[in-house]
Short mmCIF file of C-alpha atoms in Angstrom, two decimals:
data_model
loop_
_atom_site.label_atom_id
_atom_site.label_comp_id
_atom_site.label_asym_id
_atom_site.label_seq_id
_atom_site.Cartn_x
_atom_site.Cartn_y
_atom_site.Cartn_z
CA MET A 184 23.46 8.56 13.25
CA ASN A 185 21.20 11.60 13.74
CA HIS A 186 18.07 10.40 15.52
CA GLU A 187 16.16 13.37 14.07
CA ASP A 188 16.61 11.95 10.57
CA PRO A 189 13.34 10.67 9.04
CA VAL A 190 15.13 7.47 7.98
CA LEU A 191 17.69 5.84 10.28
CA LEU A 192 20.32 3.51 8.81
CA HIS A 193 22.63 1.12 10.60
CA THR A 194 24.07 -2.35 10.21
CA GLU A 195 23.84 -5.27 12.62
CA GLY A 196 25.98 -8.21 11.63
CA ARG A 197 25.44 -8.47 7.89
CA VAL A 198 21.92 -7.00 7.89
CA ARG A 199 21.32 -3.40 6.83
CA HIS A 200 18.56 -1.81 8.91
CA ILE A 201 16.25 0.86 7.50
CA THR A 202 14.03 2.46 10.14
CA LEU A 203 11.27 4.87 9.17
CA ASN A 204 11.61 7.56 11.82
CA ARG A 205 8.62 9.89 11.97
CA PRO A 206 6.73 8.20 14.80
CA ARG A 207 4.56 11.22 15.59
CA ALA A 208 3.31 11.14 11.98
CA LEU A 209 3.04 7.34 12.15
CA ASN A 210 6.12 7.23 9.92
CA ALA A 211 4.27 8.73 6.95
CA LEU A 212 6.48 8.81 3.87
CA ASN A 213 7.71 12.01 2.27
CA HIS A 214 9.99 12.61 -0.70
CA VAL A 215 13.14 12.86 1.43
CA MET A 216 12.40 9.46 2.99
CA VAL A 217 11.83 7.83 -0.39
CA ALA A 218 15.16 9.19 -1.60
CA ARG A 219 16.96 7.96 1.51
CA ILE A 220 15.50 4.45 1.24
CA THR A 221 16.35 4.30 -2.46
CA GLU A 222 19.96 5.32 -1.76
CA ALA A 223 20.21 2.80 1.09
CA LEU A 224 19.03 -0.03 -1.15
CA ALA A 225 21.46 0.91 -3.89
CA GLU A 226 24.32 0.87 -1.40
CA ALA A 227 23.20 -2.41 0.19
CA GLU A 228 22.81 -4.08 -3.18
CA HIS A 229 26.43 -3.41 -4.11
CA ASP A 230 27.93 -4.02 -0.65
CA ASP A 231 29.13 -7.61 -0.44
CA SER A 232 29.24 -7.43 3.35
CA VAL A 233 25.44 -6.95 3.41
CA ILE A 234 23.35 -10.08 2.87
CA ALA A 235 19.89 -8.68 3.64
CA VAL A 236 17.88 -5.54 4.37
CA LEU A 237 15.41 -5.15 7.24
CA ILE A 238 12.81 -2.36 7.25
CA THR A 239 10.94 -1.36 10.40
CA GLY A 240 9.07 1.64 11.78
CA ALA A 241 10.02 3.72 14.81
CA GLY A 242 7.58 3.94 17.71
CA GLU A 243 4.90 1.56 18.90
CA ARG A 244 2.07 2.35 16.50
CA GLY A 245 3.12 0.89 13.19
CA LEU A 246 5.47 0.58 10.26
CA CYS A 247 3.94 3.35 8.15
CA ALA A 248 0.50 4.93 7.74
CA GLY A 249 1.14 5.83 4.09
CA GLY A 250 2.27 8.89 2.21
CA ASP A 251 2.32 12.32 3.83
CA ILE A 252 -1.29 13.06 2.90
CA ARG A 253 -1.36 16.55 4.42
CA SER A 254 1.52 17.67 2.21
CA ILE A 255 -0.09 16.13 -0.87
CA TYR A 256 -3.38 17.81 0.04
CA GLU A 257 -1.74 21.23 0.30
CA ASP A 258 0.04 20.65 -3.00
CA ALA A 259 -3.24 19.72 -4.69
CA ARG A 260 -5.04 22.74 -3.26
CA ALA A 261 -2.28 25.01 -4.55
CA GLY A 262 -2.36 23.43 -8.01
CA GLY A 263 1.20 22.21 -7.59
CA SER A 264 3.04 19.23 -9.06
CA GLU A 265 5.48 18.19 -6.32
CA SER A 266 3.30 15.21 -5.41
CA MET A 267 3.61 13.83 -8.93
CA ASP A 268 7.40 13.99 -8.58
CA PHE A 269 7.09 12.23 -5.22
CA TRP A 270 4.98 9.42 -6.70
CA ARG A 271 7.38 9.00 -9.60
CA ASP A 272 10.22 8.25 -7.19
CA GLU A 273 8.03 6.31 -4.75
CA TYR A 274 6.74 3.93 -7.42
CA ARG A 275 10.25 3.41 -8.75
CA LEU A 276 11.22 2.49 -5.19
CA ASN A 277 8.34 0.01 -4.99
CA ALA A 278 9.63 -1.69 -8.14
CA ARG A 279 13.20 -1.70 -6.81
CA ILE A 280 12.03 -3.42 -3.61
CA ALA A 281 10.24 -6.11 -5.60
CA ARG A 282 13.36 -6.81 -7.68
CA PHE A 283 15.91 -6.40 -4.88
CA PRO A 284 18.43 -9.26 -5.28
CA LYS A 285 18.98 -9.86 -1.56
CA PRO A 286 16.40 -10.82 1.09
CA TYR A 287 14.25 -7.78 1.89
CA VAL A 288 12.64 -8.35 5.27
CA ALA A 289 9.70 -6.15 6.24
CA ILE A 290 8.36 -6.07 9.80
CA MET A 291 4.70 -5.13 9.20
CA ASP A 292 3.88 -4.58 12.86
CA GLY A 293 1.01 -2.23 13.77
CA ILE A 294 -0.50 0.07 11.16
CA VAL A 295 0.63 -0.52 7.58
CA MET A 296 -1.40 1.43 5.03
CA GLY A 297 -1.04 2.85 1.54
CA GLY A 298 2.60 3.78 1.01
CA GLY A 299 3.48 1.60 4.00
CA VAL A 300 2.24 -1.38 2.01
CA GLY A 301 4.38 -0.21 -0.88
CA VAL A 302 7.62 -0.36 1.11
CA SER A 303 6.82 -3.72 2.70
CA ALA A 304 4.46 -5.99 0.77
CA HIS A 305 6.68 -6.10 -2.34
CA GLY A 306 9.48 -7.59 -0.25
CA ASP A 307 10.16 -11.32 -0.17
CA VAL A 308 10.12 -11.90 3.62
CA ARG A 309 7.08 -10.12 5.05
CA VAL A 310 6.35 -10.52 8.75
CA VAL A 311 3.06 -9.63 10.44
CA THR A 312 2.12 -9.70 14.13
CA GLU A 313 -1.05 -9.77 16.20
CA ARG A 314 -0.95 -5.96 16.10
CA SER A 315 -0.84 -5.66 12.30
CA ARG A 316 -3.59 -3.65 10.58
CA ILE A 317 -3.03 -3.55 6.84
CA ALA A 318 -5.11 -1.56 4.37
CA MET A 319 -5.29 0.30 1.09
CA PRO A 320 -7.70 3.05 2.24
CA GLU A 321 -7.67 5.24 -0.88
CA THR A 322 -11.33 5.11 -1.95
CA GLY A 323 -12.22 6.84 1.33
CA ILE A 324 -10.19 9.93 0.40
CA GLY A 325 -11.14 10.23 -3.26
CA PHE A 326 -8.01 8.49 -4.47
CA VAL A 327 -7.15 5.13 -6.08
CA PRO A 328 -4.95 2.32 -4.68
CA ASP A 329 -1.36 2.89 -5.77
CA VAL A 330 2.22 1.84 -4.81
CA GLY A 331 1.52 -1.45 -6.59
CA GLY A 332 -1.60 -1.99 -4.48
CA THR A 333 -3.75 -2.92 -7.45
CA HIS A 334 -1.10 -5.50 -8.42
CA LEU A 335 -1.15 -7.03 -4.93
CA LEU A 336 -4.92 -6.93 -4.45
CA GLY A 337 -5.54 -8.15 -7.98
CA ALA A 338 -3.48 -11.25 -7.17
CA ALA A 339 -5.38 -12.06 -3.95
CA PRO A 340 -7.52 -15.23 -4.01
CA GLY A 341 -10.90 -14.89 -5.68
CA GLU A 342 -12.38 -11.44 -5.16
CA LEU A 343 -10.86 -10.75 -1.74
CA GLY A 344 -8.72 -7.98 -3.17
CA THR A 345 -11.72 -6.31 -4.77
CA HIS A 346 -13.52 -6.37 -1.42
CA LEU A 347 -10.56 -4.77 0.37
CA ALA A 348 -9.99 -2.17 -2.34
CA LEU A 349 -13.59 -0.97 -2.56
CA THR A 350 -14.40 -1.03 1.17
CA ALA A 351 -10.91 0.24 2.17
CA GLU A 352 -11.13 -2.07 5.18
CA ALA A 353 -8.06 -2.99 7.22
CA VAL A 354 -7.16 -6.63 7.86
CA GLY A 355 -5.19 -8.37 10.57
CA ALA A 356 -2.39 -10.91 10.30
CA GLY A 357 -4.47 -13.94 9.37
CA ASP A 358 -6.24 -12.20 6.53
CA ALA A 359 -3.04 -10.54 5.33
CA LEU A 360 -1.51 -13.99 4.97
CA LEU A 361 -4.62 -15.30 3.20
CA CYS A 362 -4.57 -12.39 0.74
CA GLY A 363 -0.87 -12.78 -0.05
CA LEU A 364 0.11 -9.49 1.55
CA ALA A 365 2.43 -11.20 4.07
CA ASP A 366 4.38 -14.44 4.49
CA HIS A 367 4.91 -15.16 8.19
CA PHE A 368 3.29 -14.47 11.54
CA VAL A 369 5.63 -13.72 14.45
CA PRO A 370 4.26 -12.61 17.85
CA SER A 371 5.27 -9.01 18.53
CA GLN A 372 7.06 -9.92 21.79
CA ARG A 373 9.50 -12.02 19.75
CA LEU A 374 10.48 -9.32 17.24
CA ALA A 375 13.47 -8.07 19.22
CA GLU A 376 14.79 -11.60 19.58
CA LEU A 377 14.22 -12.27 15.87
CA THR A 378 16.07 -9.10 14.91
CA ALA A 379 19.01 -10.06 17.12
CA ASP A 380 19.19 -13.53 15.56
CA LEU A 381 19.08 -12.10 12.03
CA ALA A 382 22.29 -10.23 12.85
CA GLY A 383 23.99 -13.58 13.32
CA CYS A 384 23.11 -14.87 9.85
CA GLY A 385 26.02 -15.47 7.51
CA THR A 386 24.13 -16.20 4.28
CA ALA A 387 20.96 -15.10 2.54
CA ALA A 388 19.48 -18.58 2.98
CA GLU A 389 19.89 -18.32 6.75
CA ILE A 390 17.70 -15.19 6.79
CA GLU A 391 14.59 -17.06 5.67
CA GLU A 392 15.46 -20.03 7.87
CA THR A 393 15.74 -17.77 10.90
CA VAL A 394 12.38 -16.10 10.27
CA LEU A 395 10.79 -19.54 9.84
CA ARG A 396 12.08 -20.59 13.27
CA TYR A 397 10.20 -17.70 14.86
CA ALA A 398 7.04 -18.06 12.79
CA SER A 399 3.90 -19.59 14.26
CA PRO A 400 0.27 -20.00 13.15
CA ALA A 401 -1.48 -16.64 12.90
CA PRO A 402 -4.71 -15.83 14.76
CA GLU A 403 -7.64 -16.84 12.58
CA GLY A 404 -8.78 -14.12 10.19
CA GLU A 405 -12.32 -13.22 9.16
CA LEU A 406 -12.30 -13.31 5.37
CA ALA A 407 -12.06 -17.06 4.77
CA ALA A 408 -15.51 -17.59 6.27
CA HIS A 409 -16.92 -14.96 3.88
CA ARG A 410 -15.32 -16.19 0.65
CA GLU A 411 -18.58 -17.52 -0.80
CA TRP A 412 -20.48 -14.22 -0.82
CA ILE A 413 -17.39 -12.13 -1.49
CA ASP A 414 -16.53 -14.09 -4.64
CA ALA A 415 -20.16 -14.19 -5.79
CA CYS A 416 -20.86 -10.49 -5.25
CA TYR A 417 -17.59 -8.87 -6.23
CA GLY A 418 -17.34 -10.84 -9.46
CA ALA A 419 -19.94 -8.51 -10.98
CA ALA A 420 -19.05 -6.31 -13.93
CA SER A 421 -19.76 -2.93 -12.32
CA VAL A 422 -19.70 -1.27 -8.91
CA GLU A 423 -23.46 -0.76 -9.13
CA GLU A 424 -24.02 -4.47 -9.67
CA ILE A 425 -21.58 -5.36 -6.88
CA VAL A 426 -23.52 -3.16 -4.45
CA GLU A 427 -26.81 -4.65 -5.64
CA ARG A 428 -25.56 -8.22 -5.16
CA LEU A 429 -24.22 -7.37 -1.70
CA ASP A 430 -27.54 -5.78 -0.72
CA ASN A 431 -29.58 -8.71 -1.99
CA SER A 432 -27.37 -11.52 -0.71
CA GLY A 433 -29.23 -11.93 2.55
CA VAL A 434 -25.90 -11.90 4.42
CA PRO A 435 -25.62 -9.17 7.10
CA ALA A 436 -21.87 -8.77 6.55
CA ALA A 437 -22.43 -8.34 2.82
CA LYS A 438 -25.09 -5.70 3.39
CA GLN A 439 -22.69 -3.88 5.71
CA ALA A 440 -20.03 -4.00 3.00
CA ALA A 441 -22.49 -2.40 0.56
CA GLU A 442 -23.21 0.39 3.02
CA THR A 443 -19.49 0.94 3.54
CA ILE A 444 -18.81 1.10 -0.20
CA LEU A 445 -21.51 3.71 -0.71
CA THR A 446 -19.72 6.09 1.67
CA LYS A 447 -16.66 6.16 -0.63
CA SER A 448 -15.99 8.40 -3.61
CA PRO A 449 -18.14 7.14 -6.51
CA THR A 450 -15.44 8.12 -9.00
CA SER A 451 -12.71 6.42 -6.98
CA LEU A 452 -14.78 3.25 -6.70
CA LYS A 453 -15.30 2.95 -10.44
CA VAL A 454 -11.70 3.78 -11.30
CA THR A 455 -10.46 1.35 -8.63
CA LEU A 456 -12.55 -1.54 -9.96
CA SER A 457 -11.31 -0.87 -13.48
CA ALA A 458 -7.71 -0.56 -12.26
CA LEU A 459 -7.90 -3.90 -10.45
CA ARG A 460 -9.35 -5.71 -13.46
CA ARG A 461 -6.76 -4.15 -15.75
CA ALA A 462 -3.94 -5.01 -13.32
CA ARG A 463 -4.87 -8.68 -13.49
CA ARG A 464 -4.55 -8.60 -17.27
CA ILE A 465 -1.37 -6.50 -17.30
CA GLY A 466 0.56 -8.89 -15.09
CA SER A 467 3.93 -7.26 -14.39
CA LEU A 468 4.34 -4.95 -11.41
CA GLU A 469 6.19 -2.37 -13.50
CA ALA A 470 3.36 -2.08 -16.01
CA VAL A 471 0.82 -1.83 -13.19
CA LEU A 472 2.85 0.94 -11.54
CA ASP A 473 2.85 2.78 -14.86
CA GLN A 474 -0.94 2.51 -14.86
CA GLU A 475 -1.18 3.62 -11.24
CA TYR A 476 0.91 6.68 -12.00
CA ARG A 477 -1.70 7.70 -14.57
CA THR A 478 -4.59 7.18 -12.17
CA SER A 479 -2.78 8.97 -9.33
CA CYS A 480 -1.87 12.01 -11.42
CA THR A 481 -5.44 12.30 -12.66
CA ALA A 482 -6.99 11.80 -9.21
CA PHE A 483 -4.67 14.48 -7.87
CA THR A 484 -6.34 17.07 -10.10
CA ARG A 485 -9.93 16.06 -9.30
CA PRO A 486 -12.09 17.62 -6.56
CA ASP A 487 -12.81 14.35 -4.74
CA PHE A 488 -9.22 13.99 -3.55
CA VAL A 489 -9.04 17.39 -1.85
CA GLU A 490 -12.55 16.94 -0.47
CA GLY A 491 -11.86 13.42 0.79
CA VAL A 492 -8.69 14.42 2.62
CA ARG A 493 -10.46 17.46 4.05
CA ALA A 494 -13.30 15.35 5.43
CA GLN A 495 -11.22 12.46 6.75
CA ILE A 496 -7.95 14.07 7.85
CA ILE A 497 -8.09 17.87 7.95
CA ASP A 498 -11.53 18.80 9.33
CA LYS A 499 -12.38 15.20 10.34
CA ASP A 500 -16.11 15.77 9.93
CA ARG A 501 -16.31 12.42 8.06
CA ASP A 502 -18.86 13.97 5.71
CA PRO A 503 -17.27 14.30 2.26
CA ARG A 504 -19.30 15.86 -0.52
CA TRP A 505 -18.31 13.80 -3.52
CA SER A 506 -18.63 15.07 -7.08
CA PRO A 507 -20.45 13.32 -8.67
CA ALA A 508 -22.29 12.32 -5.50
CA ALA A 509 -23.62 8.99 -6.81
CA LEU A 510 -22.29 6.09 -8.86
CA ALA A 511 -24.80 6.80 -11.64
CA GLY A 512 -23.12 10.16 -12.22
CA VAL A 513 -19.76 8.60 -13.12
CA THR A 514 -19.65 7.63 -16.79
CA ASP A 515 -17.42 5.16 -18.59
CA ALA A 516 -15.79 8.15 -20.30
CA ASP A 517 -15.03 9.69 -16.90
CA VAL A 518 -13.29 6.47 -15.84
CA ALA A 519 -11.37 6.15 -19.10
CA LEU A 520 -9.75 9.56 -18.56
CA PHE A 521 -7.85 8.16 -15.56
CA PHE A 522 -6.10 5.63 -17.80
CA ALA A 523 -5.21 7.99 -20.64
CA PRO A 524 -1.51 8.14 -21.55
CA LEU A 525 0.44 11.03 -20.02
CA GLY A 526 2.72 11.61 -23.00
CA ASP A 527 6.19 12.73 -21.93
CA ARG A 528 5.11 12.54 -18.26
CA GLU A 529 4.70 8.75 -18.28
CA LEU A 530 6.42 6.81 -15.50
CA GLY A 531 7.78 4.37 -18.08
CA LEU A 532 8.90 1.56 -15.79
CA ALA A 533 7.68 -1.20 -18.09
CA THR A 534 9.43 0.30 -21.11
CA THR A 535 12.78 0.29 -19.32
CA SER A 536 12.66 -3.47 -18.64
CA GLY A 537 11.91 -2.97 -14.97
CA SER A 538 14.99 -0.86 -14.33
CA THR A 539 14.67 1.38 -11.30
CA ASP A 540 18.02 3.16 -11.63
#
């Protein structure tokens, strides 16, 4: 095993370990990593000696901060198309994880954002800790939630997913459990012991049983106490009306949410709200990923993405100049363009019966 590899693979007992290994980049995903994970899952699926897969992140900071945004930014600036190829394989991987026939255990310790959610939250045994910070932060960089994020957030109770998608706020363990982004809370100091015990499991059923033995009640989250105003405000038909309801609710936290939303890309906000509502109607993850591929490919070519990444990640001046600069400047026709069919460039997951081969 070459410890310089961006994905480390090894087996303990009957559990195949996948470790994202770019700790200095907070394990940000690139195309090579997606290919390696996909190959590892294919091998594990057909290896009878493997009963489960465990994915973790190297280092102390988190599982994965998302896709390699700097590379995607440079590709967009150059008018390239490599990022679209990356997303095609990444989204196929997300679907494969969701349909993986053996227990897929994700340790969502530390920072788990964007693409990190995609390689963890579609699994069937998702573990969070007191250090977990989970988010889909795309509206802040002129992008739209992807990697099945609109499927996950659209399925969250009430309008919690809409709140998280538009504000791009990160949540801790308790709220991740409430929103259906995770299954179990395990204190971080017990992760090593849990991992060692998983190696002793002889059947798939024992995997879940072992995790349950280590699970304990999560620290109380924040969102449950805010459900009333979140559901009332975010149930509105448009982003403008959502912001208006938040502003006029008389709740300080709601007013703060409105202010946060208004710092995001107006185009991204409107496309994200539409994507979430459509995802609820679409239902299947594969069909939602097909939709997300359209929105991602379109966002990639728009000025807000390059400008958002510049302001948040490259120059870090935190002062993006969105175009259009206000919600009123984004028309229904502008939003509809993000959902237009891509012709022979479609992802096509739903039309291949969910196959990810």
